[in-house]
PDB file of C-alpha atoms in Angstrom:
ATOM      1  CA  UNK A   1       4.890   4.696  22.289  1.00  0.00           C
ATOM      2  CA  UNK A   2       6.569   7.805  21.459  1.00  0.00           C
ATOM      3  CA  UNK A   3       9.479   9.085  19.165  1.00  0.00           C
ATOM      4  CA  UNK A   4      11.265  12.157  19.071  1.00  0.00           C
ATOM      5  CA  UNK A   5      11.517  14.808  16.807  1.00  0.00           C
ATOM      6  CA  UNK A   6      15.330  16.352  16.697  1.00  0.00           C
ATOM      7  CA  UNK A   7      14.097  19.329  15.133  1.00  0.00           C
ATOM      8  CA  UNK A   8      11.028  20.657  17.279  1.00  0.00           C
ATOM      9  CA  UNK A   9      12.761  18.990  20.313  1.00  0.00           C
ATOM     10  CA  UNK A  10       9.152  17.533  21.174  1.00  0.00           C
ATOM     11  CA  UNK A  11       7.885  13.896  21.174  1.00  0.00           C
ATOM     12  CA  UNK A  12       4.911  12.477  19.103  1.00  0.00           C
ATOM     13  CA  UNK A  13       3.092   9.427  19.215  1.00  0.00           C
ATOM     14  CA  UNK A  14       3.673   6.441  17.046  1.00  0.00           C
ATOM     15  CA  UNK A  15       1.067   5.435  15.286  1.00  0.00           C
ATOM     16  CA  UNK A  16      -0.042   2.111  15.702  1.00  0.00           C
ATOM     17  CA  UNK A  17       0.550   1.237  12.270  1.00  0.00           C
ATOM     18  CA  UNK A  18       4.201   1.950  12.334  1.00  0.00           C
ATOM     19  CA  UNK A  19       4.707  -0.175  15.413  1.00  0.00           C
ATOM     20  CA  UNK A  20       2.180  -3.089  13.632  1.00  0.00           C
ATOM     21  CA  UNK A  21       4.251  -2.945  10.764  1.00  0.00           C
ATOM     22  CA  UNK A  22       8.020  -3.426  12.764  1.00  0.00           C
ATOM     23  CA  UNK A  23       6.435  -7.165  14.031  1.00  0.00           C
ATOM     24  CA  UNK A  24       5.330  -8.042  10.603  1.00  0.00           C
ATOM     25  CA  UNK A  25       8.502  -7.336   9.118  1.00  0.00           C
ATOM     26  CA  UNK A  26      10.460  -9.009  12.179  1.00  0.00           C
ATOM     27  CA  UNK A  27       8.018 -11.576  11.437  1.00  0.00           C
ATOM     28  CA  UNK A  28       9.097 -11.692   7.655  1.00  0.00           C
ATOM     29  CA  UNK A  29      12.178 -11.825   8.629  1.00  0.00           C
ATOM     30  CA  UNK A  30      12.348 -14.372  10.794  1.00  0.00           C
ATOM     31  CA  UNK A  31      10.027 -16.851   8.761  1.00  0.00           C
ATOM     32  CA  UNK A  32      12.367 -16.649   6.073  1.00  0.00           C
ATOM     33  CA  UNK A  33      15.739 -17.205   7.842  1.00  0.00           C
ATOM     34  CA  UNK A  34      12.697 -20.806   8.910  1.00  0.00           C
ATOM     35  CA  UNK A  35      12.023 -21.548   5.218  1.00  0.00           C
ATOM     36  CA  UNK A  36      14.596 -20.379   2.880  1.00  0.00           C
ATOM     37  CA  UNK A  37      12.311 -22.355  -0.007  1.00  0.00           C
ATOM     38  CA  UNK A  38       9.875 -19.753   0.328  1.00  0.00           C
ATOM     39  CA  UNK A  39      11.300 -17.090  -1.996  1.00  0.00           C
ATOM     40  CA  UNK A  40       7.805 -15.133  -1.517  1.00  0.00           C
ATOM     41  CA  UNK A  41       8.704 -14.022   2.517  1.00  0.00           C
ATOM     42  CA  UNK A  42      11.936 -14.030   1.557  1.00  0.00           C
ATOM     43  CA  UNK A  43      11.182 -10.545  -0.865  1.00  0.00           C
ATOM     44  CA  UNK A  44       8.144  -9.597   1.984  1.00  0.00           C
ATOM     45  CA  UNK A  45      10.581  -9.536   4.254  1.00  0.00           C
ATOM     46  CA  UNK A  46      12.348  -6.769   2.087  1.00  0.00           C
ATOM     47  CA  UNK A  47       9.193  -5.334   0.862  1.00  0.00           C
ATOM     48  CA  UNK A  48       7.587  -4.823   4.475  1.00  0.00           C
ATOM     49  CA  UNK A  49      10.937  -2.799   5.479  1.00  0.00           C
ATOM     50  CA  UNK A  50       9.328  -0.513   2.660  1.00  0.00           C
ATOM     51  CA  UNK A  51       6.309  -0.540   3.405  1.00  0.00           C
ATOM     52  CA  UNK A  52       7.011   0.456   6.632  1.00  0.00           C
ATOM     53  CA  UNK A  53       8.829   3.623   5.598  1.00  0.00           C
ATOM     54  CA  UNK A  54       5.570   4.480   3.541  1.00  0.00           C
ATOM     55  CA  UNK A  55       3.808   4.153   6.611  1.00  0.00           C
ATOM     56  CA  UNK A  56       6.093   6.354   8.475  1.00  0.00           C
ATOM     57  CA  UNK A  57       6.213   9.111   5.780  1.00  0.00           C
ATOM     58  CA  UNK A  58       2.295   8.884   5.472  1.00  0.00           C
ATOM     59  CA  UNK A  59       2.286   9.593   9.639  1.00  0.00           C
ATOM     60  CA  UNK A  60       3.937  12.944   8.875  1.00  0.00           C
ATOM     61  CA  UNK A  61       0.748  13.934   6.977  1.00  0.00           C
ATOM     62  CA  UNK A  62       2.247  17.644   6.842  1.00  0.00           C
ATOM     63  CA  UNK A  63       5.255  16.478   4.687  1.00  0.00           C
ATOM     64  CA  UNK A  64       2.616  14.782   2.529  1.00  0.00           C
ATOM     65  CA  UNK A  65       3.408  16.347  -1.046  1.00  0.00           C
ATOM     66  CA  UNK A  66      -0.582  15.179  -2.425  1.00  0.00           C
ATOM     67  CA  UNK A  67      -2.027  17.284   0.889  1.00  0.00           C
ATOM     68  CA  UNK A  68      -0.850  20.079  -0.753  1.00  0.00           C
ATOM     69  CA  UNK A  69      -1.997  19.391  -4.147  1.00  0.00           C
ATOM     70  CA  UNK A  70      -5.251  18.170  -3.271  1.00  0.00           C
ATOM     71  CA  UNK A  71      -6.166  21.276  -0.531  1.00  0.00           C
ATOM     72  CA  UNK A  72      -5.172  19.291   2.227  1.00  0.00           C
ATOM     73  CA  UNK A  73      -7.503  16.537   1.849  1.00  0.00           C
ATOM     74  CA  UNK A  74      -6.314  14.246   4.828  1.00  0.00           C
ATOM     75  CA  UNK A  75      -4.197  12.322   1.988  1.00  0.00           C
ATOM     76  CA  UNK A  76      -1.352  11.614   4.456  1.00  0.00           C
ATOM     77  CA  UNK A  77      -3.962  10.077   7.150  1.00  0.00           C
ATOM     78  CA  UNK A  78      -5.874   8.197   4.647  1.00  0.00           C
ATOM     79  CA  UNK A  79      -2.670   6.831   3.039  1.00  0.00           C
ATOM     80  CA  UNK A  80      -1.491   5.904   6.503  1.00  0.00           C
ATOM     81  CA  UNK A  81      -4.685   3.980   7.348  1.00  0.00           C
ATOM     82  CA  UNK A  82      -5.208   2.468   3.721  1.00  0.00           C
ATOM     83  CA  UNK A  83      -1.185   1.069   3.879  1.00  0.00           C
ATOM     84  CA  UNK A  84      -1.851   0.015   7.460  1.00  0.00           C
ATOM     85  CA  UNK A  85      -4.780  -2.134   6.109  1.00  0.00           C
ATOM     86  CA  UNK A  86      -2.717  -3.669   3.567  1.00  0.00           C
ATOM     87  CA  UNK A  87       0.159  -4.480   5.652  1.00  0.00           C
ATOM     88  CA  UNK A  88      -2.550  -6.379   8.008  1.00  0.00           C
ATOM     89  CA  UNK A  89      -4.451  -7.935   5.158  1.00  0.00           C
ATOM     90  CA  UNK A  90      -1.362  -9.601   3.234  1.00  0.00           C
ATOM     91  CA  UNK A  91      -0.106 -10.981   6.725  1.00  0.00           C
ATOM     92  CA  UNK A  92      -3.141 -12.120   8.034  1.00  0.00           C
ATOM     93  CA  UNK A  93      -4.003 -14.087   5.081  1.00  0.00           C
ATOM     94  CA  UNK A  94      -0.319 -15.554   3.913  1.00  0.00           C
ATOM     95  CA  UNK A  95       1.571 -15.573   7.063  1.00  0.00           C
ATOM     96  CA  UNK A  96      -0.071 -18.092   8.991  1.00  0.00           C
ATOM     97  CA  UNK A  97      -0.118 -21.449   6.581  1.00  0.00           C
ATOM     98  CA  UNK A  98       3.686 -20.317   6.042  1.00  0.00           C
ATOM     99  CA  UNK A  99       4.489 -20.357   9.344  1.00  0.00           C
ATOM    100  CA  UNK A 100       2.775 -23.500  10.012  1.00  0.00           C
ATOM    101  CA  UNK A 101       4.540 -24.909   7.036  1.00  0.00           C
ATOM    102  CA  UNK A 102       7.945 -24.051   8.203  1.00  0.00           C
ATOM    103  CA  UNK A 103       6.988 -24.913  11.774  1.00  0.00           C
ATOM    104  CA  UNK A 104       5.065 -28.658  11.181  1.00  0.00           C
ATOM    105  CA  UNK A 105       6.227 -29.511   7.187  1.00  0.00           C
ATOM    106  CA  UNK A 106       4.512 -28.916   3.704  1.00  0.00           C
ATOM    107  CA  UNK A 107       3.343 -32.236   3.941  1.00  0.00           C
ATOM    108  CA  UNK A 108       1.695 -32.102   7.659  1.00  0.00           C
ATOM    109  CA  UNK A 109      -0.130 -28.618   6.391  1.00  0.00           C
ATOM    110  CA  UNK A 110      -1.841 -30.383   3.306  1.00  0.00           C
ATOM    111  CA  UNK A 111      -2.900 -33.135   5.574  1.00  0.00           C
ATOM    112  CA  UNK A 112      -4.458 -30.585   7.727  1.00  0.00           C
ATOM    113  CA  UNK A 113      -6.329 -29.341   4.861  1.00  0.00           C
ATOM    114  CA  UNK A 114      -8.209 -31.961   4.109  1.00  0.00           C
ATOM    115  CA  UNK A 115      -8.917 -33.460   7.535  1.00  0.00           C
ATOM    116  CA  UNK A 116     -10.589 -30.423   7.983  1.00  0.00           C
ATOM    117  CA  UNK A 117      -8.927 -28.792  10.217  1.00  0.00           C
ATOM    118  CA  UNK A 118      -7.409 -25.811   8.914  1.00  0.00           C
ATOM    119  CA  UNK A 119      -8.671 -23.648   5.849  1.00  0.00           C
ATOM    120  CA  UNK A 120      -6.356 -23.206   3.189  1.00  0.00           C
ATOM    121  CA  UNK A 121      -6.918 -21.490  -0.317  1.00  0.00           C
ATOM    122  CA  UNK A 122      -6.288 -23.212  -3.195  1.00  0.00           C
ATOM    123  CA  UNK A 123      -3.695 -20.651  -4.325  1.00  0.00           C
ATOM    124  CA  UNK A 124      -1.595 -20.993  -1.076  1.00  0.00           C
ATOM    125  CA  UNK A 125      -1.693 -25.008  -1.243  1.00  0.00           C
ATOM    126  CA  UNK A 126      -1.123 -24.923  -5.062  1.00  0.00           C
ATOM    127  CA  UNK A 127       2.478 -22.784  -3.921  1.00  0.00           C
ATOM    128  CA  UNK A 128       3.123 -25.175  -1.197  1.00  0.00           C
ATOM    129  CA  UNK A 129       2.648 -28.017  -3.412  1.00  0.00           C
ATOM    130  CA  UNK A 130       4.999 -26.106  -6.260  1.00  0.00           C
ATOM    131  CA  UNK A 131       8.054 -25.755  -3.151  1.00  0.00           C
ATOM    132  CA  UNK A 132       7.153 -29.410  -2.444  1.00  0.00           C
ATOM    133  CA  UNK A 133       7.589 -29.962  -5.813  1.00  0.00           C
ATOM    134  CA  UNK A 134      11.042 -27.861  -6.394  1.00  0.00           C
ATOM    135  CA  UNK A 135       9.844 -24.914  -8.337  1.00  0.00           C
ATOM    136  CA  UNK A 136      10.418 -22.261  -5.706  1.00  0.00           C
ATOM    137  CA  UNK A 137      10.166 -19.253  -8.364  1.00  0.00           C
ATOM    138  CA  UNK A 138       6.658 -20.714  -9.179  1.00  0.00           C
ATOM    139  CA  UNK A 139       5.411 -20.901  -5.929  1.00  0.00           C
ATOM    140  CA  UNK A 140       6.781 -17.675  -5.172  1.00  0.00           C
ATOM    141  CA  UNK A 141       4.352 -16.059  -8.258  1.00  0.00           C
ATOM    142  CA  UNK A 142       1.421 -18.433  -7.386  1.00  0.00           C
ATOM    143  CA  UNK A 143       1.584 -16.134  -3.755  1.00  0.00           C
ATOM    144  CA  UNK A 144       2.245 -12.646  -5.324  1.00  0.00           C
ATOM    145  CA  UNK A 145      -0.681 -13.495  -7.576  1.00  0.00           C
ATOM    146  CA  UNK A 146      -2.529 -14.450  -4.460  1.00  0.00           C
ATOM    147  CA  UNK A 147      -1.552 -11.274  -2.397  1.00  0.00           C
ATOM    148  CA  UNK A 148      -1.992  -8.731  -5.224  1.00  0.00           C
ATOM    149  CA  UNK A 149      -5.663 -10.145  -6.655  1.00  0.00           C
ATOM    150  CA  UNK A 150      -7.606 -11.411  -4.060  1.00  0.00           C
ATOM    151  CA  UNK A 151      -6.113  -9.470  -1.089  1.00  0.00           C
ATOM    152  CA  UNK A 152      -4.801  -6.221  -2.046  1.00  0.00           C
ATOM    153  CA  UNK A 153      -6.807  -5.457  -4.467  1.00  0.00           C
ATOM    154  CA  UNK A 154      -9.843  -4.952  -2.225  1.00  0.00           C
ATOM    155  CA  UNK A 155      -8.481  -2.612  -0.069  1.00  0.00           C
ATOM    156  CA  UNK A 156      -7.347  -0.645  -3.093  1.00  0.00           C
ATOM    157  CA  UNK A 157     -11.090  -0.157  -4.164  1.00  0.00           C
ATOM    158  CA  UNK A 158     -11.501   0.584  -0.680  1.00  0.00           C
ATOM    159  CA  UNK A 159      -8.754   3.569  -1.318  1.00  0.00           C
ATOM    160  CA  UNK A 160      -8.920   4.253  -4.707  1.00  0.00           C
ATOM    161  CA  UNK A 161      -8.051   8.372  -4.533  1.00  0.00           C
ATOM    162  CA  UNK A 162      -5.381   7.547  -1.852  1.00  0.00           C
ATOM    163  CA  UNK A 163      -3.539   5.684  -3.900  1.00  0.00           C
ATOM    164  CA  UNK A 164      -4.099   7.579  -6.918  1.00  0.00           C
ATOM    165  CA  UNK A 165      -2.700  10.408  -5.424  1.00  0.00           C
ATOM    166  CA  UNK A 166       0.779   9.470  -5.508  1.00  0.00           C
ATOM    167  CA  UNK A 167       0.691   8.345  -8.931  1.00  0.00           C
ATOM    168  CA  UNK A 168      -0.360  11.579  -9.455  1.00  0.00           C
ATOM    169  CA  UNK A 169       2.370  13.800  -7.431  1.00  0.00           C
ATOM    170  CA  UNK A 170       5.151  11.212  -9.996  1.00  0.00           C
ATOM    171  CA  UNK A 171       3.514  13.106 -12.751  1.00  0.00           C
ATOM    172  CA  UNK A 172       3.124  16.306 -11.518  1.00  0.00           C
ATOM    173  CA  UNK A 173       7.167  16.201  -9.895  1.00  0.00           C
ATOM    174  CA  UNK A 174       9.489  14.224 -12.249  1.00  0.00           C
ATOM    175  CA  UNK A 175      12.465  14.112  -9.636  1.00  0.00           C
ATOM    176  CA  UNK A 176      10.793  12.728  -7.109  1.00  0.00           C
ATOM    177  CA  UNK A 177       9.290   8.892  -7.581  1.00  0.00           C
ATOM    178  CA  UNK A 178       6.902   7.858  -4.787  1.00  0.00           C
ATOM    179  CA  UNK A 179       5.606   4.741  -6.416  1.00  0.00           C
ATOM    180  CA  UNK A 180       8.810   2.427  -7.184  1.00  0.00           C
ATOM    181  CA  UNK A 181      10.596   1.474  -4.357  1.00  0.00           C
ATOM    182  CA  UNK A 182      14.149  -0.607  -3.865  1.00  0.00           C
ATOM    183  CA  UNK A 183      14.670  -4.067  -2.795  1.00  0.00           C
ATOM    184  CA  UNK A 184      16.530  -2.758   0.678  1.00  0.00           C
ATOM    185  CA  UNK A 185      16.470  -3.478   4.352  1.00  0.00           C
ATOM    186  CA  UNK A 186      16.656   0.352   5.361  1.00  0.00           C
ATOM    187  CA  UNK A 187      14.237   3.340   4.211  1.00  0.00           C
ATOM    188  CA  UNK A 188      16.398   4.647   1.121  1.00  0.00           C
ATOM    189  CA  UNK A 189      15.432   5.901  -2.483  1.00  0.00           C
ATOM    190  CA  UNK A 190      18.839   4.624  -4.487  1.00  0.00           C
ATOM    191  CA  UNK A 191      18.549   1.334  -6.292  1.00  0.00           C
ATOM    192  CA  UNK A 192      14.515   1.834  -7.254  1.00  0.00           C
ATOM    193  CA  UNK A 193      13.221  -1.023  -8.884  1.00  0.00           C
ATOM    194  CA  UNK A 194      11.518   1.096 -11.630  1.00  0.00           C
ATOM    195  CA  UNK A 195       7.340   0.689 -11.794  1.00  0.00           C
ATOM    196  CA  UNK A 196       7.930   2.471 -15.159  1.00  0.00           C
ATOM    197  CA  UNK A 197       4.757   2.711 -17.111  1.00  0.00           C
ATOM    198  CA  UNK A 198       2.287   0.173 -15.151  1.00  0.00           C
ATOM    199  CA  UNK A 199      -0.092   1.665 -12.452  1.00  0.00           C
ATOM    200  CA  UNK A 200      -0.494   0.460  -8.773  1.00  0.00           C
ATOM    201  CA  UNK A 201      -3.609   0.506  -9.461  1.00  0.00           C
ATOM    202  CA  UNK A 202      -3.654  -2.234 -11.418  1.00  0.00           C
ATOM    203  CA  UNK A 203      -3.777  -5.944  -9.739  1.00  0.00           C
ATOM    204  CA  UNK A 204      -1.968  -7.118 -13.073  1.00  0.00           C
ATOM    205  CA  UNK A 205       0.501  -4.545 -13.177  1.00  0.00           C
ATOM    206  CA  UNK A 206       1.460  -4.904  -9.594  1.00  0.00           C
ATOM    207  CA  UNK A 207       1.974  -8.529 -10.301  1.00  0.00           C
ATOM    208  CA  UNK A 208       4.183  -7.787 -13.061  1.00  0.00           C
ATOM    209  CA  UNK A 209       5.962  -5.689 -11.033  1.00  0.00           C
ATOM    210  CA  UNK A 210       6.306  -8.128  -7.795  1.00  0.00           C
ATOM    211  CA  UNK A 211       8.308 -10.138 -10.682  1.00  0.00           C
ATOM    212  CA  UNK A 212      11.561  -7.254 -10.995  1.00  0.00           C
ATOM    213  CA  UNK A 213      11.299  -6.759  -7.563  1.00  0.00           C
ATOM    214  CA  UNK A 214      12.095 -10.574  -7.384  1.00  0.00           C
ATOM    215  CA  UNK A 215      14.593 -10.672  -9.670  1.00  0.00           C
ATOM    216  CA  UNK A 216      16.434  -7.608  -8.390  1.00  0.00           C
ATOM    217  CA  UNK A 217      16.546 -10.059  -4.774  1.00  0.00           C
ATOM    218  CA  UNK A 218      17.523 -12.979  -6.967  1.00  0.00           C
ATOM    219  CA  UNK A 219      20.532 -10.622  -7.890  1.00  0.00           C
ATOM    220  CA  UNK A 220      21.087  -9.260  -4.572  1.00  0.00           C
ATOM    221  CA  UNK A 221      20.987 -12.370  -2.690  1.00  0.00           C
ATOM    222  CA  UNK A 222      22.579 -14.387  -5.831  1.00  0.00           C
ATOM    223  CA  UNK A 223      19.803 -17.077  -6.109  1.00  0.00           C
ATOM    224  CA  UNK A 224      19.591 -18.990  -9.476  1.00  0.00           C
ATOM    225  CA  UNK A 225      16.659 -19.713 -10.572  1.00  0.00           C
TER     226      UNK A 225
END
């Protein structure tokens, strides 16, 4: 696939990244309008939107603000890839059971489980047992903790300068924050959710973080806890 540029007048690939990341969120999307209970896809389905205009402004590697700072390093291609891997990893390992939950019942996915016949970790039935159970915010953390420890986290060590790097350009550039991002449906910078102090690096900080990006939805979408 292609897009064009309005300025050059000339077309240029899409990565495959961007495109990946347009069915996840549709995905998202689409599981949450399926399971309303599940206030995790409910924010993934904002978050992914985001995610996927990271992706986009990492394909533009020349616009990339850390290329310049670090002597044109390939930050903006490695930042593509390592955001393409954790779009992929977080969906890969939550979205299926979800889907199958929303698709077949909580209950029906449990029994599953222990037959046998599907794998399920203990964090993802623990959440499906909290929504069983009525304590949707719970559930919703049991996931985040999930996604941010055991899944993201590896592909962070995997990419630890990447990431770095635009912690770093925060720093260097006051006026322009890379790192917090807004619980939105389109690519905009008004309305950041501030990541203040805490580092993305940080498995425990992002978690901490996943928690006001919640309850900025909770306020957006009026949902009382």
């Amino acid at each position: 696939m292609a897009d064009m540029d309005m300025e050059s007048r000339t077309y240029r690939e899409i990565p495959a990244e961007v495109i990946r990341n347009g069915y996840i969120t549709q995905a998202y999307t689409d599981l949450a309008a399926d399971m309303p209970e599940n206030h995790w896809v409910r924010l993934a389905s904002y978050v992914s939107v985001q995610g996927g205009c990271a992706i986009r402004q990492a394909a533009s590697a020349d616009d990339m603000i850390p290329d310049r700072i670090f002597g044109g390093a390939d930050t903006g291609a490695n930042m593509l890839t390592a955001l393409g891997e954790a779009n992929v990893a977080i969906f890969e390992s939550i979205y299926p059971p979800m889907r199958m939950a929303a698709n077949c019942g909580i209950e029906r996915v449990l029994e599953c489980a222990d037959e046998g016949a599907i794998q399920l970790e203990q964090d993802l039935r623990t959440a499906l047992e909290q929504m069983q159970d009525g304590d949707l915010r719970g559930a919703a953390d049991t996931i985040a903790r999930y996604e941010q420890m055991e899944v993201v986290q590896p592909v962070y060590e995997r990419w630890p300068g990447t990431f770095q790097a635009a912690g770093v350009v925060d720093g260097l550039n006051v006026f322009q924050d890379m790192t917090s991002i807004p619980v939105a449906k389109t690519c905009t910078r008004e309305n950041l959710v501030p990541l203040g102090d805490r580092s993305i690096a940080s498995p425990t900080d992002r978690v901490d973080y996943y928690r006001d990006l919640m309850d900025r939805m909770y306020e957006i979408e009026g949902i009382r806890e």
